[in-house]
Coordinates of C-alpha atoms in Angstrom, one line a residue:
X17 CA -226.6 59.9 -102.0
X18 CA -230.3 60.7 -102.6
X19 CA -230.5 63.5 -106.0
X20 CA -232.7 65.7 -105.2
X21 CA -234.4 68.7 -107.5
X22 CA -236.1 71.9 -106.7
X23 CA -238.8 73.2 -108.8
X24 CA -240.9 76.4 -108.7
X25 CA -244.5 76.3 -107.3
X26 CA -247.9 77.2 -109.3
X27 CA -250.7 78.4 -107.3
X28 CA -252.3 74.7 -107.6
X29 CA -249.5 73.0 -106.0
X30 CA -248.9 75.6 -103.4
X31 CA -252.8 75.2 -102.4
X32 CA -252.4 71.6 -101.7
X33 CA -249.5 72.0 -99.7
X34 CA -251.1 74.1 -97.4
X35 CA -253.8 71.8 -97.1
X36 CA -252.4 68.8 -96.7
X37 CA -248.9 69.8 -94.6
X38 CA -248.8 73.2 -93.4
X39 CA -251.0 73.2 -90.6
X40 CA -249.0 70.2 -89.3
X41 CA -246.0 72.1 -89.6
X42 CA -246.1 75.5 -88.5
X43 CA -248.7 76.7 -85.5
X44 CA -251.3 78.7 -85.7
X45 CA -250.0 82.0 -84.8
X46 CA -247.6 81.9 -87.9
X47 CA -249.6 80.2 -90.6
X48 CA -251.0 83.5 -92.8
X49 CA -254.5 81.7 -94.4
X50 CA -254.1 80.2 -98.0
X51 CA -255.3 83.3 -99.8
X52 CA -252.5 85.4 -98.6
X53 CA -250.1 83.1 -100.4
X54 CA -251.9 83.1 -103.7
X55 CA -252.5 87.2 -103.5
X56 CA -249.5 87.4 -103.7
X57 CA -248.6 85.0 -106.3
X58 CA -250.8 86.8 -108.1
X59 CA -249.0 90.0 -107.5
X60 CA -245.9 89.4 -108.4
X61 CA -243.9 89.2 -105.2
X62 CA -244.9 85.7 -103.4
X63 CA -242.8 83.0 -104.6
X64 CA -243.1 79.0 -103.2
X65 CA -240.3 76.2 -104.3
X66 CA -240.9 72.4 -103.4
X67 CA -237.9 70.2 -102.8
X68 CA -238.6 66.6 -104.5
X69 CA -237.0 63.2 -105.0
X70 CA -237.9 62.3 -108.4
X71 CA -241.2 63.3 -108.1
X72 CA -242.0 63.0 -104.5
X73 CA -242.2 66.0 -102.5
X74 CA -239.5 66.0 -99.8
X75 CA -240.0 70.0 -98.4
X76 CA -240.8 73.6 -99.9
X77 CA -240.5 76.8 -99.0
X78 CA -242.7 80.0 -99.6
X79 CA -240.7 82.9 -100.1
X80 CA -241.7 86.8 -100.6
X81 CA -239.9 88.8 -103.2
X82 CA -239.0 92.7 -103.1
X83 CA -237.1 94.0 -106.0
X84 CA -237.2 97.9 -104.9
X85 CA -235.1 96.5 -101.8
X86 CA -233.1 93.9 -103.5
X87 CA -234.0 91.3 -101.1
X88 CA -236.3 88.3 -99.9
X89 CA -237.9 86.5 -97.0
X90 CA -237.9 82.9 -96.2
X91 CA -241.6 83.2 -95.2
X92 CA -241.9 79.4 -94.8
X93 CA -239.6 76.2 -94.6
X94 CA -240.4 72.8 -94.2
X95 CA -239.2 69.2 -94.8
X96 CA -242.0 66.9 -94.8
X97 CA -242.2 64.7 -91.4
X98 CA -240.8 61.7 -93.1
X99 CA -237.9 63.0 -94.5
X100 CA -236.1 65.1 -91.7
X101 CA -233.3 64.2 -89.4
X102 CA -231.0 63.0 -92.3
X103 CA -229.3 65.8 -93.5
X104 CA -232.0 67.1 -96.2
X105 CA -232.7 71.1 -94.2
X106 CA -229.2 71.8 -94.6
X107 CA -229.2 70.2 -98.5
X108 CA -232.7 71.7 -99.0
X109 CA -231.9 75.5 -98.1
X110 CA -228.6 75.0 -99.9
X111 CA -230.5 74.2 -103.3
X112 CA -233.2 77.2 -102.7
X113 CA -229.7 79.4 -102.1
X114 CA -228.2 78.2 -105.5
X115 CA -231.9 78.5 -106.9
X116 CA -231.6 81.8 -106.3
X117 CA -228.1 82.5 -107.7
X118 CA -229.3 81.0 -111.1
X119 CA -232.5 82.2 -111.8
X120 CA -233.1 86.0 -109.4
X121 CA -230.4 88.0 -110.0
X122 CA -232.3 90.6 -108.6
X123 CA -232.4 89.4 -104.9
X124 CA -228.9 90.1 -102.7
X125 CA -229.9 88.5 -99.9
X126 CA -232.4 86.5 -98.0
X127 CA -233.7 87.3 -94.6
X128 CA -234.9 84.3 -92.4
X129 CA -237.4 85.6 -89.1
X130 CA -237.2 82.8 -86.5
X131 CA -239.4 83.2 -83.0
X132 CA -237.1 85.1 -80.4
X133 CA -235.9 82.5 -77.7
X134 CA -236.2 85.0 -74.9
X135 CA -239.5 84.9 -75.7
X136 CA -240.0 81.3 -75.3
X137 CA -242.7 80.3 -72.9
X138 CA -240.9 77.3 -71.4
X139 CA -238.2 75.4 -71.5
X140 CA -239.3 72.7 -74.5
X141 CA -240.2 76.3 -76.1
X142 CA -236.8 77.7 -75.7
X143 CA -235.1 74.5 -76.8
X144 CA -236.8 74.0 -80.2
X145 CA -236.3 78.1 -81.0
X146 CA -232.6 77.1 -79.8
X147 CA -232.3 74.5 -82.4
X148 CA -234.0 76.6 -85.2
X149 CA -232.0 79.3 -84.9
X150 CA -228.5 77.0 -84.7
X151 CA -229.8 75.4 -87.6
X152 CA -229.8 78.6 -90.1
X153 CA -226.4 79.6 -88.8
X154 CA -224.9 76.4 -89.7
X155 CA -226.5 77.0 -93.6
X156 CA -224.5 80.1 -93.5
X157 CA -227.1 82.5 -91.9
X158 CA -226.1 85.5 -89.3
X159 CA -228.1 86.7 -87.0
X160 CA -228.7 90.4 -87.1
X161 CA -229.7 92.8 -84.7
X162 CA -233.2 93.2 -86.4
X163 CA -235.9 92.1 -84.0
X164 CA -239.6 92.1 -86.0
X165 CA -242.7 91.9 -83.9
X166 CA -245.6 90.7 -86.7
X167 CA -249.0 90.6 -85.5
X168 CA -247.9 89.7 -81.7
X169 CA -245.3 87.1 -83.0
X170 CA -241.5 87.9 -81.6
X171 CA -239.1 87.2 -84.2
X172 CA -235.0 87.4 -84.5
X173 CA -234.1 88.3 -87.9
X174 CA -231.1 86.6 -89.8
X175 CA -229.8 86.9 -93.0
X176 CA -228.0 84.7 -95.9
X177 CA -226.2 86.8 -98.4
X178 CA -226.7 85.4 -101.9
X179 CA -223.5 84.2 -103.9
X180 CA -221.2 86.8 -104.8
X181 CA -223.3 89.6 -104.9
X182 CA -224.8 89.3 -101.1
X183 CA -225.1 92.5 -99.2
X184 CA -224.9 93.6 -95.9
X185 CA -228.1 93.0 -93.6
X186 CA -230.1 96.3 -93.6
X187 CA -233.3 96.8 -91.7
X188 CA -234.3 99.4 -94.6
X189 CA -234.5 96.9 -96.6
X190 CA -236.4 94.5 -94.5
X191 CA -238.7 97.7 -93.8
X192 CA -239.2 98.0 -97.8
X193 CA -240.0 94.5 -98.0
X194 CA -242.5 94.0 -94.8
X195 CA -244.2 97.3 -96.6
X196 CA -244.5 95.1 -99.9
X197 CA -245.8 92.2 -97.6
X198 CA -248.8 93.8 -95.6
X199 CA -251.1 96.5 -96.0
X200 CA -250.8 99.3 -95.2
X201 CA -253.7 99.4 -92.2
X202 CA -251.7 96.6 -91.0
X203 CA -248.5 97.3 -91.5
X204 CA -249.4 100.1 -89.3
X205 CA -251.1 98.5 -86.7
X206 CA -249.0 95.3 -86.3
X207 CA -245.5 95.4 -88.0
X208 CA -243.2 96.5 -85.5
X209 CA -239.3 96.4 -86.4
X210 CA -236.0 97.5 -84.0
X211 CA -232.1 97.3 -83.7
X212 CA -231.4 95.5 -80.8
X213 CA -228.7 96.4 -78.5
X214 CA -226.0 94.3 -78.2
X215 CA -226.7 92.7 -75.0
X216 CA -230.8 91.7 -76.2
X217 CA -229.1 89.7 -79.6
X218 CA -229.7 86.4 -79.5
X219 CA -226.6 83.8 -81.2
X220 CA -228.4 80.6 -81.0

C-alpha cells in the first residue's frame, strides 16, 4: 500500500496550487481569488495541508481556523486528477482528521459545506452533489440541519467531530467562524445561515 504524508502549507506552496490546480478543480462560483487564502494566512486563521507521496503532491486541503468557536472549515479538498478513484479521498481526509488530533487541540470539530442537491440544476448536477455528499458521510461526516447560503452558493453543512473531544454540531459556532471568515460588509450582505426543517435535510 502507497505511504503517504501530510505536511502543512507555506503561503509559496499554497500560491502554486492555486495556480496550477484549483481552477481545474473547483468552479468558478466557489474558488475565493488567491489573495483571500494568503490574507488569511497572514492572519492567523487560514490554514492549507497538501497530501504527498514522497514528495509528489497527491491532494491538499485549505482549511479556516476559529479558536473563539472551537471549530474549523474544510474550505477546500482535492485529490489531484491523477490520483483519484483509488481509495486516496477517504485515506486523505482520514490523515488531515488525525492531523488535527495531533497538532490543534484547539479545534473540536470540522464543518464540511457541500452544494445543496435540491439545488442542482440538472440531473448530472444533482448526481455529482449526490456523490460528494455520500462521500463525507462515509469519512464519518453527518449532515446537519445547517443550510449556508455564501455569496449566492447553496450549501448543506456537515460536520466531523475530532477524536475524542468532538462536539456536537452548532450553528453558533459556524456563525462565529463565518464572522472570522468575511467581512463584516459582507458577511452582512451575503452570508446567510438557517436550521432546516426536517423534511428540507438532505442525507446524501
Amino acid at each position: 500500500m502507497t505511504a503517504y504524508t501530510v505536511k502543512k502549507l507555506d503561503k509559496e506552496e499554497i500560491g502554486q496550487i492555486y495556480r496550477t490546480y484549483m481552477g481545474k478543480d473547483f468552479p468558478p462560483d466557489e474558488l475565493k481569488p488567491l489573495s483571500h487564502i494568503t490574507r488569511s494566512m497572514d492572519a492567523g486563521y487560514g490554514f492549507s495541508l497538501g497530501i504527498y507521496e514522497e514528495e509528489s503532491l497527491a491532494g491538499y486541503a485549505v482549511f479556516i481556523l476559529c479558536g473563539e468557536a472551537r471549530c474549523a472549515l474544510l474550505d477546500y479538498f482535492a485529490i489531484l486528477e491523477g490520483k483519484r478513484g483509488g481509495g486516496l479521498g477517504h485515506q486523505a481526509f482520514s490523515l488531515f482528521v488525525s492531523y488535527f488530533e495531533e497538532n490543534l487541540p484547539e479545534v473540536d470539530g470540522l464543518y464540511i459545506e457541500s452544494e445543496r442537491i435540491s439545488a442542482a440544476e440538472n440531473e448530472k448536477q444533482r448526481l455529482t452533489r449526490q456523490r460528494r455528499i455520500a462521500f463525507y458521510q462515509s469519512c464519518g461526516c453527518g449532515m446537519t440541519a445547517f443550510r449556508s447560503v455564501l455569496f449566492g452558493v447553496d450549501y448543506s453543512v456537515l460536520y466531523k467531530p475530532i477524536g475524542e473531544r468532538g462536539q456536537k454540531a452548532s450553528m453558533t459556532a459556524l456563525d462565529t467562524l463565518y464572522k472570522t471568515m468575511f467581512k463584516r460588509e459582507h458577511y452582512a450582505r451575503f452570508v446567510s445561515l438557517a436550521m432546516m426543517p426536517e423534511s428540507e435535510q438532505e442525507c446524501g
